[in-house]
Amino acid sequence: MSGKIIKLSRNTGQAPINAFSTQSVAFSHYNNISAQLPIDPQSGELVIGDIKAQAKQCFENIKSIVESIEHVMDDVVKVNVFLKNIADADAVNDLMATFFTTYFPTKTVSAVAELPHRDALIQVDALISNGEGTQPQAPCALIKLARNSDRVAQNATSTHSVAFSHYNNLSAQLPIDPTTGALVEGGINAQAAQCLRNLKTVLESIDVPFDDIVKVGIQVSDLADIEQVNEVYMTFFPDSAIARSVAYVPARTVTQAAGLPMNALVQMDAVISHGDGTPPQAVEDRHGLVIWANNTELAPMSALSTQTVAFSHYNHISAQLPVDAQTGKLVAGNVGEQAKQCLTHIQSIVESICHDMDDLVKVNIQLTNIADLHLVDEVYTTFFNGKLPARTVIGVEKILSGALVQIDAVVSNAEGTPPIK
């Protein structure tokens, strides 16, 4: 573990414990919660019932984890909801409203091909604000800033932008025309452009430039559309002369969704650097922190994303495919061997910035066959010496390059980015 700030990994018996992840991994002013399935922690069995019963159990598990670390649900800044059937989204929203009565976090909702339990209808993970920080940081009363723009369609159970400390999380933006409240007319190009315009509008409403984005998540209903999405995407990045001078693009993960809200073809969410931080951090510190983007030749490079983008005390790693870094071709072998290649890329990236794998706080894994997860797990544990990161696993129909697996990660960054020492 590099640096002096301590990563705090914890489990509670009040929520299901998984041998291949830690329920809660805190670092600095954020806390990462592993994906929760609708499993009763006492029986270890999936709860019997409809989507509302299962969603309730997922959120009860998250609540138990949050309360076990002396937090409350209003400390949640982001949730990711993975459904077997996108038609269940409204029912989940109704249930979610019973857990967040005064404030709603940012949110991304999508349907997936499979979940780690074959009979599960839903899985939910979360990101938590952590005002006290992790040792040796002194506790401070940081303020969470939740904001909506009146120039983008609003959702009754999510907030456009939730800032805490030096990061700002944006809800997934659908290709909704804000003047009509309906999906924009046109195909994937028009929809991708509208998603990006909506993200940009939200950022402008909080006086944040587009190039402060450090990570973008793209969910498409048809992976074959990604080339057209990319054409539109690169007309938005880089957005400023400074970013163009260094060819800066954010870290990125692309996912094929089994369904998206409103039957959209694409949606996008983002993580934003927040140089001035939230009060009581001094306003005069605005833009004092530096976004640190880095690529290494030891892992595959892309003009569409940066391998690793650090800001303040976190570092975001782009999704890694199991391709040879030199040839760009898919490695031979089963999903275990492909997972090893993905993790080797992540390790090479992490080590290129003077970190190690035990600095990982969250890992996201996509599989084309969820039944292969045990083969991934056999490889996965060999990359860590300390406590395992928080983790989310989903099944998808397809992955770029015809891969069987794709993995991205969030890394603790104890030294921070300049001018933090």
PDB file of C-alpha atoms in Angstrom, residues 96-282:
ATOM      1  CA  MET A  96     -35.952   3.604  -3.426  1.00  0.00           C
ATOM      2  CA  ALA A  97     -37.996   6.606  -2.329  1.00  0.00           C
ATOM      3  CA  THR A  98     -38.584   4.889   1.021  1.00  0.00           C
ATOM      4  CA  PHE A  99     -34.830   4.815   1.704  1.00  0.00           C
ATOM      5  CA  PHE A 100     -34.030   8.369   0.590  1.00  0.00           C
ATOM      6  CA  THR A 101     -36.778  10.580   1.923  1.00  0.00           C
ATOM      7  CA  THR A 102     -35.035  13.967   2.020  1.00  0.00           C
ATOM      8  CA  TYR A 103     -32.352  13.610  -0.647  1.00  0.00           C
ATOM      9  CA  PHE A 104     -31.684  11.414  -3.661  1.00  0.00           C
ATOM     10  CA  PRO A 105     -28.178  10.446  -4.828  1.00  0.00           C
ATOM     11  CA  THR A 106     -27.017  10.363  -8.420  1.00  0.00           C
ATOM     12  CA  LYS A 107     -28.084   7.201 -10.173  1.00  0.00           C
ATOM     13  CA  THR A 108     -27.419   4.990 -13.196  1.00  0.00           C
ATOM     14  CA  VAL A 109     -29.997   2.340 -14.120  1.00  0.00           C
ATOM     15  CA  SER A 110     -29.581  -0.330 -16.785  1.00  0.00           C
ATOM     16  CA  ALA A 111     -30.649  -3.881 -17.523  1.00  0.00           C
ATOM     17  CA  VAL A 112     -28.008  -6.588 -17.787  1.00  0.00           C
ATOM     18  CA  ALA A 113     -27.956 -10.009 -19.395  1.00  0.00           C
ATOM     19  CA  GLU A 114     -27.150 -11.853 -16.166  1.00  0.00           C
ATOM     20  CA  LEU A 115     -26.567 -11.288 -12.459  1.00  0.00           C
ATOM     21  CA  PRO A 116     -24.303 -13.334 -10.173  1.00  0.00           C
ATOM     22  CA  HIS A 117     -27.355 -15.173  -8.789  1.00  0.00           C
ATOM     23  CA  ARG A 118     -29.456 -16.657 -11.588  1.00  0.00           C
ATOM     24  CA  ASP A 119     -32.767 -15.903  -9.841  1.00  0.00           C
ATOM     25  CA  ALA A 120     -31.910 -12.336  -8.850  1.00  0.00           C
ATOM     26  CA  LEU A 121     -33.920  -9.587 -10.493  1.00  0.00           C
ATOM     27  CA  ILE A 122     -31.727  -6.746  -9.249  1.00  0.00           C
ATOM     28  CA  GLN A 123     -28.304  -5.818  -7.897  1.00  0.00           C
ATOM     29  CA  VAL A 124     -27.266  -2.442  -6.455  1.00  0.00           C
ATOM     30  CA  ASP A 125     -23.917  -0.900  -5.527  1.00  0.00           C
ATOM     31  CA  ALA A 126     -23.162   2.483  -3.973  1.00  0.00           C
ATOM     32  CA  LEU A 127     -20.631   5.217  -3.279  1.00  0.00           C
ATOM     33  CA  ILE A 128     -20.701   6.912   0.128  1.00  0.00           C
ATOM     34  CA  SER A 129     -19.424  10.270   1.326  1.00  0.00           C
ATOM     35  CA  ASN A 130     -16.962   9.879   4.186  1.00  0.00           C
ATOM     36  CA  GLY A 131     -16.690  13.205   6.002  1.00  0.00           C
ATOM     37  CA  GLU A 132     -14.280  12.022   8.640  1.00  0.00           C
ATOM     38  CA  GLY A 133     -11.854  10.728   6.057  1.00  0.00           C
ATOM     39  CA  THR A 134      -9.542   7.802   6.755  1.00  0.00           C
ATOM     40  CA  GLN A 135      -6.545   7.988   9.070  1.00  0.00           C
ATOM     41  CA  PRO A 136      -4.490  10.100   9.549  1.00  0.00           C
ATOM     42  CA  GLN A 137      -6.935  12.669   8.151  1.00  0.00           C
ATOM     43  CA  ALA A 138      -8.657  14.692  10.834  1.00  0.00           C
ATOM     44  CA  PRO A 139     -12.481  14.666  10.808  1.00  0.00           C
ATOM     45  CA  CYS A 140     -14.030  17.650   9.048  1.00  0.00           C
ATOM     46  CA  ALA A 141     -17.594  18.715   8.361  1.00  0.00           C
ATOM     47  CA  LEU A 142     -17.508  18.572   4.569  1.00  0.00           C
ATOM     48  CA  ILE A 143     -20.782  19.530   2.939  1.00  0.00           C
ATOM     49  CA  LYS A 144     -22.448  17.445   0.259  1.00  0.00           C
ATOM     50  CA  LEU A 145     -23.679  19.618  -2.634  1.00  0.00           C
ATOM     51  CA  ALA A 146     -26.652  18.112  -4.483  1.00  0.00           C
ATOM     52  CA  ARG A 147     -27.791  20.107  -7.502  1.00  0.00           C
ATOM     53  CA  ASN A 148     -30.163  19.901 -10.461  1.00  0.00           C
ATOM     54  CA  SER A 149     -30.143  21.945 -13.638  1.00  0.00           C
ATOM     55  CA  ASP A 150     -33.438  23.316 -14.950  1.00  0.00           C
ATOM     56  CA  ARG A 151     -32.062  22.934 -18.482  1.00  0.00           C
ATOM     57  CA  VAL A 152     -31.899  19.117 -18.360  1.00  0.00           C
ATOM     58  CA  ALA A 153     -34.731  16.629 -17.761  1.00  0.00           C
ATOM     59  CA  GLN A 154     -35.041  15.815 -14.061  1.00  0.00           C
ATOM     60  CA  ASN A 155     -35.771  12.516 -12.337  1.00  0.00           C
ATOM     61  CA  ALA A 156     -37.837  12.316  -9.163  1.00  0.00           C
ATOM     62  CA  THR A 157     -35.499   9.744  -7.569  1.00  0.00           C
ATOM     63  CA  SER A 158     -32.051  11.013  -8.534  1.00  0.00           C
ATOM     64  CA  THR A 159     -30.035  14.221  -8.547  1.00  0.00           C
ATOM     65  CA  HIS A 160     -28.092  15.475 -11.569  1.00  0.00           C
ATOM     66  CA  SER A 161     -24.910  16.296  -9.667  1.00  0.00           C
ATOM     67  CA  VAL A 162     -23.688  15.399  -6.175  1.00  0.00           C
ATOM     68  CA  ALA A 163     -20.351  16.870  -5.108  1.00  0.00           C
ATOM     69  CA  PHE A 164     -18.443  15.881  -2.011  1.00  0.00           C
ATOM     70  CA  SER A 165     -14.858  16.818  -1.181  1.00  0.00           C
ATOM     71  CA  HIS A 166     -12.871  16.945  -4.452  1.00  0.00           C
ATOM     72  CA  TYR A 167     -15.173  14.801  -6.611  1.00  0.00           C
ATOM     73  CA  ASN A 168     -18.531  15.294  -8.272  1.00  0.00           C
ATOM     74  CA  ASN A 169     -20.700  12.434  -9.530  1.00  0.00           C
ATOM     75  CA  LEU A 170     -23.212  12.872 -12.360  1.00  0.00           C
ATOM     76  CA  SER A 171     -26.329  10.779 -12.888  1.00  0.00           C
ATOM     77  CA  ALA A 172     -26.584   8.896 -16.173  1.00  0.00           C
ATOM     78  CA  GLN A 173     -27.929  11.140 -18.884  1.00  0.00           C
ATOM     79  CA  LEU A 174     -30.382   9.715 -21.385  1.00  0.00           C
ATOM     80  CA  PRO A 175     -30.769  11.231 -24.870  1.00  0.00           C
ATOM     81  CA  ILE A 176     -33.740  13.312 -23.747  1.00  0.00           C
ATOM     82  CA  ASP A 177     -34.545  16.623 -25.404  1.00  0.00           C
ATOM     83  CA  PRO A 178     -34.980  18.962 -22.400  1.00  0.00           C
ATOM     84  CA  THR A 179     -37.573  21.039 -24.242  1.00  0.00           C
ATOM     85  CA  THR A 180     -39.901  18.098 -24.943  1.00  0.00           C
ATOM     86  CA  GLY A 181     -38.972  15.548 -22.275  1.00  0.00           C
ATOM     87  CA  ALA A 182     -38.880  12.895 -25.004  1.00  0.00           C
ATOM     88  CA  LEU A 183     -36.037  11.017 -26.655  1.00  0.00           C
ATOM     89  CA  VAL A 184     -34.444  13.024 -29.436  1.00  0.00           C
ATOM     90  CA  GLU A 185     -35.397  12.089 -32.961  1.00  0.00           C
ATOM     91  CA  GLY A 186     -32.754  10.271 -34.988  1.00  0.00           C
ATOM     92  CA  GLY A 187     -30.499   7.292 -34.581  1.00  0.00           C
ATOM     93  CA  ILE A 188     -27.533   6.494 -32.378  1.00  0.00           C
ATOM     94  CA  ASN A 189     -25.518   9.555 -33.480  1.00  0.00           C
ATOM     95  CA  ALA A 190     -28.270  11.965 -32.460  1.00  0.00           C
ATOM     96  CA  GLN A 191     -28.808  10.139 -29.165  1.00  0.00           C
ATOM     97  CA  ALA A 192     -25.105  10.031 -28.272  1.00  0.00           C
ATOM     98  CA  ALA A 193     -24.777  13.745 -29.000  1.00  0.00           C
ATOM     99  CA  GLN A 194     -27.786  14.526 -26.792  1.00  0.00           C
ATOM    100  CA  CYS A 195     -26.352  12.506 -23.878  1.00  0.00           C
ATOM    101  CA  LEU A 196     -23.115  14.464 -24.115  1.00  0.00           C
ATOM    102  CA  ARG A 197     -24.929  17.789 -24.456  1.00  0.00           C
ATOM    103  CA  ASN A 198     -26.948  16.970 -21.339  1.00  0.00           C
ATOM    104  CA  LEU A 199     -23.785  16.127 -19.390  1.00  0.00           C
ATOM    105  CA  LYS A 200     -22.206  19.366 -20.575  1.00  0.00           C
ATOM    106  CA  THR A 201     -25.287  21.374 -19.597  1.00  0.00           C
ATOM    107  CA  VAL A 202     -25.252  19.914 -16.084  1.00  0.00           C
ATOM    108  CA  LEU A 203     -21.571  20.813 -15.760  1.00  0.00           C
ATOM    109  CA  GLU A 204     -22.113  24.339 -17.040  1.00  0.00           C
ATOM    110  CA  SER A 205     -24.891  24.785 -14.474  1.00  0.00           C
ATOM    111  CA  ILE A 206     -22.360  24.208 -11.679  1.00  0.00           C
ATOM    112  CA  ASP A 207     -19.595  26.210 -13.374  1.00  0.00           C
ATOM    113  CA  VAL A 208     -17.425  23.192 -14.202  1.00  0.00           C
ATOM    114  CA  PRO A 209     -15.633  22.828 -17.573  1.00  0.00           C
ATOM    115  CA  PHE A 210     -16.206  19.688 -19.642  1.00  0.00           C
ATOM    116  CA  ASP A 211     -12.537  18.722 -19.478  1.00  0.00           C
ATOM    117  CA  ASP A 212     -12.840  18.281 -15.697  1.00  0.00           C
ATOM    118  CA  ILE A 213     -14.418  14.887 -16.429  1.00  0.00           C
ATOM    119  CA  VAL A 214     -12.074  12.139 -15.224  1.00  0.00           C
ATOM    120  CA  LYS A 215     -14.192   9.061 -16.097  1.00  0.00           C
ATOM    121  CA  VAL A 216     -17.095   8.397 -18.466  1.00  0.00           C
ATOM    122  CA  GLY A 217     -19.375   5.371 -18.452  1.00  0.00           C
ATOM    123  CA  ILE A 218     -21.153   4.554 -21.711  1.00  0.00           C
ATOM    124  CA  GLN A 219     -23.966   2.025 -21.886  1.00  0.00           C
ATOM    125  CA  VAL A 220     -25.250   1.084 -25.334  1.00  0.00           C
ATOM    126  CA  SER A 221     -28.130  -1.238 -26.144  1.00  0.00           C
ATOM    127  CA  ASP A 222     -26.237  -2.552 -29.182  1.00  0.00           C
ATOM    128  CA  LEU A 223     -22.456  -2.783 -29.014  1.00  0.00           C
ATOM    129  CA  ALA A 224     -22.331  -2.553 -32.817  1.00  0.00           C
ATOM    130  CA  ASP A 225     -23.260   1.128 -32.410  1.00  0.00           C
ATOM    131  CA  ILE A 226     -20.081   2.014 -30.533  1.00  0.00           C
ATOM    132  CA  GLU A 227     -18.148   3.188 -33.603  1.00  0.00           C
ATOM    133  CA  GLN A 228     -20.828   5.779 -34.336  1.00  0.00           C
ATOM    134  CA  VAL A 229     -20.894   6.758 -30.661  1.00  0.00           C
ATOM    135  CA  ASN A 230     -17.121   7.188 -30.785  1.00  0.00           C
ATOM    136  CA  GLU A 231     -17.346   9.516 -33.791  1.00  0.00           C
ATOM    137  CA  VAL A 232     -19.698  11.781 -31.860  1.00  0.00           C
ATOM    138  CA  TYR A 233     -17.773  11.367 -28.612  1.00  0.00           C
ATOM    139  CA  MET A 234     -14.542  12.702 -30.068  1.00  0.00           C
ATOM    140  CA  THR A 235     -16.266  15.884 -31.216  1.00  0.00           C
ATOM    141  CA  PHE A 236     -16.782  16.708 -27.508  1.00  0.00           C
ATOM    142  CA  PHE A 237     -13.288  15.739 -26.293  1.00  0.00           C
ATOM    143  CA  PRO A 238     -10.917  17.446 -25.841  1.00  0.00           C
ATOM    144  CA  ASP A 239     -13.038  20.512 -25.117  1.00  0.00           C
ATOM    145  CA  SER A 240     -10.477  23.218 -24.353  1.00  0.00           C
ATOM    146  CA  ALA A 241      -7.212  24.474 -25.845  1.00  0.00           C
ATOM    147  CA  ILE A 242      -5.297  23.223 -22.803  1.00  0.00           C
ATOM    148  CA  ALA A 243      -6.807  19.740 -23.090  1.00  0.00           C
ATOM    149  CA  ARG A 244      -6.212  19.666 -26.844  1.00  0.00           C
ATOM    150  CA  SER A 245      -2.561  20.575 -26.332  1.00  0.00           C
ATOM    151  CA  VAL A 246      -2.038  17.385 -24.321  1.00  0.00           C
ATOM    152  CA  ALA A 247      -4.722  15.319 -26.157  1.00  0.00           C
ATOM    153  CA  TYR A 248      -6.552  14.707 -22.882  1.00  0.00           C
ATOM    154  CA  VAL A 249      -9.526  12.361 -22.866  1.00  0.00           C
ATOM    155  CA  PRO A 250     -11.043  10.832 -19.697  1.00  0.00           C
ATOM    156  CA  ALA A 251     -10.830   7.246 -18.548  1.00  0.00           C
ATOM    157  CA  ARG A 252     -13.743   5.255 -19.980  1.00  0.00           C
ATOM    158  CA  THR A 253     -15.798   2.065 -19.737  1.00  0.00           C
ATOM    159  CA  VAL A 254     -18.191   0.836 -22.442  1.00  0.00           C
ATOM    160  CA  THR A 255     -20.949  -1.631 -21.554  1.00  0.00           C
ATOM    161  CA  GLN A 256     -23.592  -3.370 -23.615  1.00  0.00           C
ATOM    162  CA  ALA A 257     -26.872  -3.043 -21.722  1.00  0.00           C
ATOM    163  CA  ALA A 258     -29.732  -5.497 -22.111  1.00  0.00           C
ATOM    164  CA  GLY A 259     -32.062  -2.523 -21.831  1.00  0.00           C
ATOM    165  CA  LEU A 260     -32.009   1.177 -21.009  1.00  0.00           C
ATOM    166  CA  PRO A 261     -34.705   3.472 -19.584  1.00  0.00           C
ATOM    167  CA  MET A 262     -37.166   4.778 -22.194  1.00  0.00           C
ATOM    168  CA  ASN A 263     -35.746   2.190 -24.629  1.00  0.00           C
ATOM    169  CA  ALA A 264     -32.869   4.549 -25.338  1.00  0.00           C
ATOM    170  CA  LEU A 265     -30.000   3.386 -27.519  1.00  0.00           C
ATOM    171  CA  VAL A 266     -27.358   4.923 -25.255  1.00  0.00           C
ATOM    172  CA  GLN A 267     -26.818   6.632 -21.911  1.00  0.00           C
ATOM    173  CA  MET A 268     -23.723   8.135 -20.275  1.00  0.00           C
ATOM    174  CA  ASP A 269     -22.637   9.019 -16.760  1.00  0.00           C
ATOM    175  CA  ALA A 270     -19.488  10.698 -15.472  1.00  0.00           C
ATOM    176  CA  VAL A 271     -17.169  11.376 -12.549  1.00  0.00           C
ATOM    177  CA  ILE A 272     -15.907  14.952 -12.315  1.00  0.00           C
ATOM    178  CA  SER A 273     -12.876  16.516 -10.667  1.00  0.00           C
ATOM    179  CA  HIS A 274     -13.879  19.273  -8.263  1.00  0.00           C
ATOM    180  CA  GLY A 275     -10.871  21.443  -7.620  1.00  0.00           C
ATOM    181  CA  ASP A 276     -12.381  23.805  -5.075  1.00  0.00           C
ATOM    182  CA  GLY A 277     -13.921  20.965  -3.114  1.00  0.00           C
ATOM    183  CA  THR A 278     -17.048  21.341  -1.007  1.00  0.00           C
ATOM    184  CA  PRO A 279     -17.263  23.645   2.037  1.00  0.00           C
ATOM    185  CA  PRO A 280     -15.538  24.185   4.371  1.00  0.00           C
ATOM    186  CA  GLN A 281     -12.701  23.765   1.857  1.00  0.00           C
ATOM    187  CA  ALA A 282     -11.504  27.224   0.810  1.00  0.00           C
TER     188      ALA A 282
END
